Short mmCIF file of C-alpha atoms in Angstrom, two decimals:
data_model
loop_
_atom_site.label_atom_id
_atom_site.label_comp_id
_atom_site.label_asym_id
_atom_site.label_seq_id
_atom_site.Cartn_x
_atom_site.Cartn_y
_atom_site.Cartn_z
CA MET A 24 -67.19 -15.82 -1.49
CA ILE A 25 -64.20 -18.12 -0.83
CA ARG A 26 -63.88 -18.74 2.96
CA VAL A 27 -60.33 -19.35 4.18
CA LEU A 28 -58.99 -20.62 7.48
CA LEU A 29 -55.30 -19.92 8.28
CA VAL A 30 -53.45 -22.41 10.47
CA ASP A 31 -49.81 -21.61 11.32
CA ASP A 32 -47.88 -21.22 14.58
CA GLN A 33 -46.26 -17.97 13.36
CA PRO A 34 -48.61 -15.03 14.08
CA LEU A 35 -46.63 -12.68 11.76
CA LEU A 36 -47.00 -15.02 8.82
CA ARG A 37 -50.75 -15.44 9.47
CA SER A 38 -51.15 -11.67 9.63
CA GLY A 39 -49.37 -11.21 6.33
CA PHE A 40 -51.52 -13.81 4.58
CA ARG A 41 -54.64 -12.42 6.13
CA ALA A 42 -53.89 -8.87 5.05
CA LEU A 43 -53.30 -10.05 1.47
CA LEU A 44 -56.37 -12.28 1.27
CA ASP A 45 -58.74 -9.82 2.89
CA LEU A 46 -57.99 -7.25 0.17
CA GLU A 47 -59.79 -9.45 -2.35
CA ASP A 48 -63.54 -9.02 -2.90
CA ASP A 49 -64.14 -12.76 -3.37
CA ILE A 50 -61.99 -14.08 -0.45
CA GLU A 51 -62.66 -13.89 3.27
CA VAL A 52 -60.44 -15.12 6.10
CA VAL A 53 -62.94 -16.56 8.61
CA ALA A 54 -60.52 -17.57 11.40
CA GLU A 55 -56.92 -18.19 12.40
CA ALA A 56 -55.35 -20.99 14.45
CA GLY A 57 -51.87 -21.51 15.92
CA ASP A 58 -51.79 -25.30 15.91
CA GLY A 59 -53.40 -28.28 14.14
CA LEU A 60 -55.79 -29.17 16.92
CA GLU A 61 -57.22 -25.66 17.08
CA GLY A 62 -57.32 -25.63 13.30
CA LEU A 63 -59.39 -28.79 13.24
CA ALA A 64 -61.83 -27.35 15.76
CA LEU A 65 -62.23 -24.14 13.75
CA THR A 66 -62.61 -26.13 10.53
CA ARG A 67 -65.58 -27.94 12.09
CA GLU A 68 -66.98 -24.66 13.37
CA HIS A 69 -66.62 -22.50 10.27
CA LEU A 70 -66.59 -25.10 7.41
CA PRO A 71 -64.23 -23.05 5.26
CA ASP A 72 -63.67 -23.70 1.57
CA ILE A 73 -59.91 -23.63 2.05
CA VAL A 74 -57.67 -24.44 4.98
CA LEU A 75 -54.14 -23.09 4.56
CA ILE A 76 -52.14 -25.10 7.03
CA ASP A 77 -48.47 -25.31 8.00
CA ILE A 78 -46.81 -28.74 8.20
CA ARG A 79 -44.71 -28.25 11.29
CA MET A 80 -46.72 -27.06 14.29
CA PRO A 81 -47.06 -27.87 17.95
CA VAL A 82 -49.76 -30.07 19.49
CA VAL A 83 -50.98 -31.52 16.18
CA ASP A 84 -48.97 -31.08 13.01
CA GLY A 85 -50.36 -30.20 9.60
CA ILE A 86 -50.28 -33.74 8.24
CA GLU A 87 -52.26 -35.21 11.11
CA ALA A 88 -54.73 -32.31 11.03
CA THR A 89 -55.15 -32.85 7.27
CA ARG A 90 -55.74 -36.58 7.82
CA ARG A 91 -58.44 -35.85 10.41
CA ILE A 92 -60.15 -33.29 8.20
CA ALA A 93 -60.14 -35.69 5.25
CA ALA A 94 -61.59 -38.47 7.36
CA GLU A 95 -64.71 -36.54 8.42
CA PRO A 96 -67.61 -36.78 5.97
CA THR A 97 -69.02 -33.47 7.17
CA LEU A 98 -65.80 -31.74 6.02
CA ALA A 99 -65.83 -33.24 2.54
CA GLY A 100 -66.14 -29.81 0.94
CA VAL A 101 -63.04 -28.46 2.70
CA HIS A 102 -59.87 -28.28 0.56
CA VAL A 103 -56.64 -28.42 2.58
CA VAL A 104 -53.61 -26.65 1.12
CA ILE A 105 -50.29 -27.30 2.88
CA LEU A 106 -47.91 -24.38 3.65
CA THR A 107 -44.22 -25.23 3.91
CA ASN A 108 -40.83 -23.52 4.10
CA TYR A 109 -39.13 -26.52 2.67
CA GLY A 110 -40.54 -26.98 -0.81
CA PHE A 111 -40.02 -30.63 -1.64
CA ASP A 112 -39.14 -31.98 1.79
CA GLU A 113 -40.07 -35.48 2.91
CA TYR A 114 -43.36 -34.26 4.39
CA VAL A 115 -44.95 -33.03 1.18
CA PHE A 116 -45.95 -36.37 -0.33
CA ASN A 117 -47.11 -37.58 3.04
CA ALA A 118 -49.41 -34.57 3.19
CA LEU A 119 -50.87 -35.44 -0.19
CA ARG A 120 -51.43 -38.99 1.02
CA ALA A 121 -53.21 -37.62 4.04
CA GLY A 122 -55.69 -35.81 1.81
CA ALA A 123 -54.20 -32.41 1.02
CA ALA A 124 -55.31 -30.78 -2.23
CA GLY A 125 -51.78 -29.50 -2.81
CA PHE A 126 -49.11 -27.36 -1.27
CA LEU A 127 -47.58 -23.91 -1.38
CA VAL A 128 -44.14 -22.70 -0.42
CA LYS A 129 -44.34 -19.86 2.09
CA ASP A 130 -42.33 -17.43 -0.01
CA ILE A 131 -44.90 -17.66 -2.80
CA LEU A 132 -45.60 -14.46 -4.72
CA PRO A 133 -48.80 -12.68 -3.62
CA GLU A 134 -50.49 -13.10 -7.02
CA ASP A 135 -49.64 -16.77 -7.06
CA LEU A 136 -51.12 -17.25 -3.57
CA LEU A 137 -54.37 -15.62 -4.66
CA HIS A 138 -54.50 -17.72 -7.82
CA ALA A 139 -53.85 -20.89 -5.80
CA VAL A 140 -56.64 -20.17 -3.37
CA ARG A 141 -59.11 -19.66 -6.21
CA VAL A 142 -57.92 -22.80 -8.03
CA ALA A 143 -58.18 -24.95 -4.91
CA ALA A 144 -61.62 -23.58 -4.09
CA ARG A 145 -62.85 -24.73 -7.53
CA GLY A 146 -61.55 -28.20 -6.79
CA ASP A 147 -59.14 -28.03 -9.73
CA ALA A 148 -55.50 -29.09 -9.74
CA LEU A 149 -53.44 -26.91 -7.51
CA LEU A 150 -50.10 -28.54 -8.34
CA ALA A 151 -48.51 -27.13 -11.44
CA PRO A 152 -47.32 -29.78 -13.91
CA SER A 153 -43.65 -29.10 -13.06
CA ILE A 154 -44.38 -29.55 -9.37
CA THR A 155 -46.30 -32.76 -10.01
CA ARG A 156 -43.46 -34.22 -11.99
CA ARG A 157 -40.89 -33.29 -9.29
CA LEU A 158 -43.09 -34.89 -6.63
CA ILE A 159 -43.35 -38.04 -8.70
CA ASN A 160 -39.61 -38.25 -9.31
CA ARG A 161 -38.73 -37.54 -5.72
CA TYR A 162 -41.31 -39.47 -3.73
CA VAL A 163 -43.67 -41.60 -5.75
CA ALA A 164 -40.75 -43.53 -7.21
CA GLN A 165 -40.39 -45.17 -3.85
CA PRO A 166 -43.90 -45.29 -2.32
CA PRO A 167 -44.34 -47.26 0.94
CA PRO A 168 -46.28 -50.50 0.43
CA THR A 169 -49.91 -50.09 1.30
CA GLY A 170 -51.70 -53.17 0.10
CA VAL A 171 -54.87 -51.06 -0.19
CA GLY A 172 -57.28 -51.69 -3.05
CA THR A 173 -57.70 -48.74 -5.33
CA GLY A 174 -60.98 -49.41 -7.12
CA LEU A 175 -59.44 -48.85 -10.56
CA GLU A 176 -61.50 -51.75 -11.91
CA GLU A 177 -64.53 -49.44 -11.57
CA LEU A 178 -63.13 -47.00 -14.14
CA THR A 179 -63.84 -47.06 -17.88
CA ASN A 180 -60.86 -47.30 -20.16
CA ARG A 181 -61.13 -43.58 -20.95
CA GLU A 182 -61.32 -42.63 -17.31
CA ARG A 183 -58.21 -44.76 -16.58
CA GLU A 184 -56.45 -43.04 -19.48
CA ALA A 185 -57.40 -39.61 -18.07
CA VAL A 186 -56.19 -40.54 -14.60
CA ALA A 187 -52.89 -41.71 -15.98
CA LEU A 188 -52.44 -38.40 -17.81
CA VAL A 189 -53.28 -36.48 -14.66
CA ALA A 190 -50.54 -38.45 -12.90
CA GLN A 191 -48.07 -37.29 -15.60
CA GLY A 192 -48.77 -33.72 -14.58
CA LEU A 193 -50.91 -32.72 -17.57
CA CYS A 194 -53.67 -30.08 -17.35
CA ASN A 195 -57.13 -30.55 -18.81
CA ASP A 196 -56.29 -28.94 -22.13
CA GLN A 197 -53.21 -31.17 -22.53
CA ILE A 198 -55.21 -34.25 -21.59
CA ALA A 199 -57.86 -33.30 -24.11
CA ASP A 200 -55.20 -32.99 -26.83
CA ARG A 201 -53.72 -36.39 -25.96
CA MET A 202 -57.13 -38.11 -25.91
CA VAL A 203 -58.48 -36.15 -28.89
CA ILE A 204 -61.46 -34.92 -26.95
CA SER A 205 -62.73 -31.56 -25.66
CA PRO A 206 -61.39 -30.08 -22.41
CA LEU A 207 -64.90 -30.35 -20.96
CA THR A 208 -65.05 -34.07 -21.71
CA ALA A 209 -61.57 -34.49 -20.21
CA LYS A 210 -62.74 -32.79 -17.03
CA THR A 211 -65.84 -35.01 -16.99
CA HIS A 212 -63.71 -38.17 -17.21
CA ILE A 213 -61.49 -36.96 -14.36
CA ASN A 214 -64.43 -35.91 -12.15
CA ARG A 215 -66.10 -39.28 -12.66
CA ALA A 216 -62.83 -41.08 -11.79
CA MET A 217 -62.49 -39.00 -8.63
CA THR A 218 -66.03 -39.95 -7.60
CA LYS A 219 -65.49 -43.66 -8.24
CA LEU A 220 -62.09 -43.71 -6.47
CA HIS A 221 -63.35 -41.53 -3.58
CA ALA A 222 -60.51 -39.07 -4.28
CA ARG A 223 -60.96 -35.62 -2.83
CA ASP A 224 -59.07 -33.91 -5.66
CA ARG A 225 -56.59 -34.40 -8.47
CA ALA A 226 -53.63 -34.53 -6.13
CA GLN A 227 -55.02 -37.74 -4.67
CA LEU A 228 -55.50 -39.12 -8.16
CA VAL A 229 -51.74 -38.81 -8.62
CA VAL A 230 -51.16 -40.77 -5.47
CA LEU A 231 -53.64 -43.48 -6.44
CA ALA A 232 -52.31 -43.78 -9.98
CA TYR A 233 -48.79 -44.51 -8.79
CA GLU A 234 -49.61 -46.59 -5.74
CA SER A 235 -51.91 -48.81 -7.84
CA GLY A 236 -49.33 -49.32 -10.60
CA LEU A 237 -51.56 -47.58 -13.20
CA VAL A 238 -48.56 -45.42 -13.96
CA ALA A 239 -44.95 -46.44 -13.26
CA PRO A 240 -42.32 -43.94 -12.20
CA ARG A 241 -39.61 -43.33 -14.79
CA ASN A 242 -36.19 -44.66 -13.92
CA ARG A 243 -33.73 -41.88 -13.29
#
């Protein structure tokens, strides 16, 4: 059973998402919150698999709530998915930096929402290749300086290659084709890289790959 926590300051939107999710045999909405601070408390209480959280909320916004969730070792199994009305606004990449597994636009089709919840619960890539590329072009091309070490020196050459391909927006099957290996081996390389880099998910691998200079943004 996939346990979901909904965090949004719009009760009507929460009700709509809850009605949709609760119809599924393998998904359960365990709680709802109207702001990020309440969402953080309920995350600690219920330990959901997925937190669907809005960016713009009172008290504590979605980015700060995501950052706090990602910083707590006891919440390492929680995957945060950002909800936004704005698609590719300036907050999206900041949310990924904070530790979000990905993001969804609020007018998403019902079937796509259900698919996204299941994908995120598996720990797989939630961002579609086209979305990843648009994020890269829009935000990663001008990342703020961090000066933080990435740990890339801990990766094998094949793991570095796999991470670079993830950052290009490729799925496991495409990475396997490029590296001439099986999809299972590609996934193994990616999972090992995530462990070594302390990345919560593939979305953070994209951030690390570009901030470290492993992959350079294309000039537009």
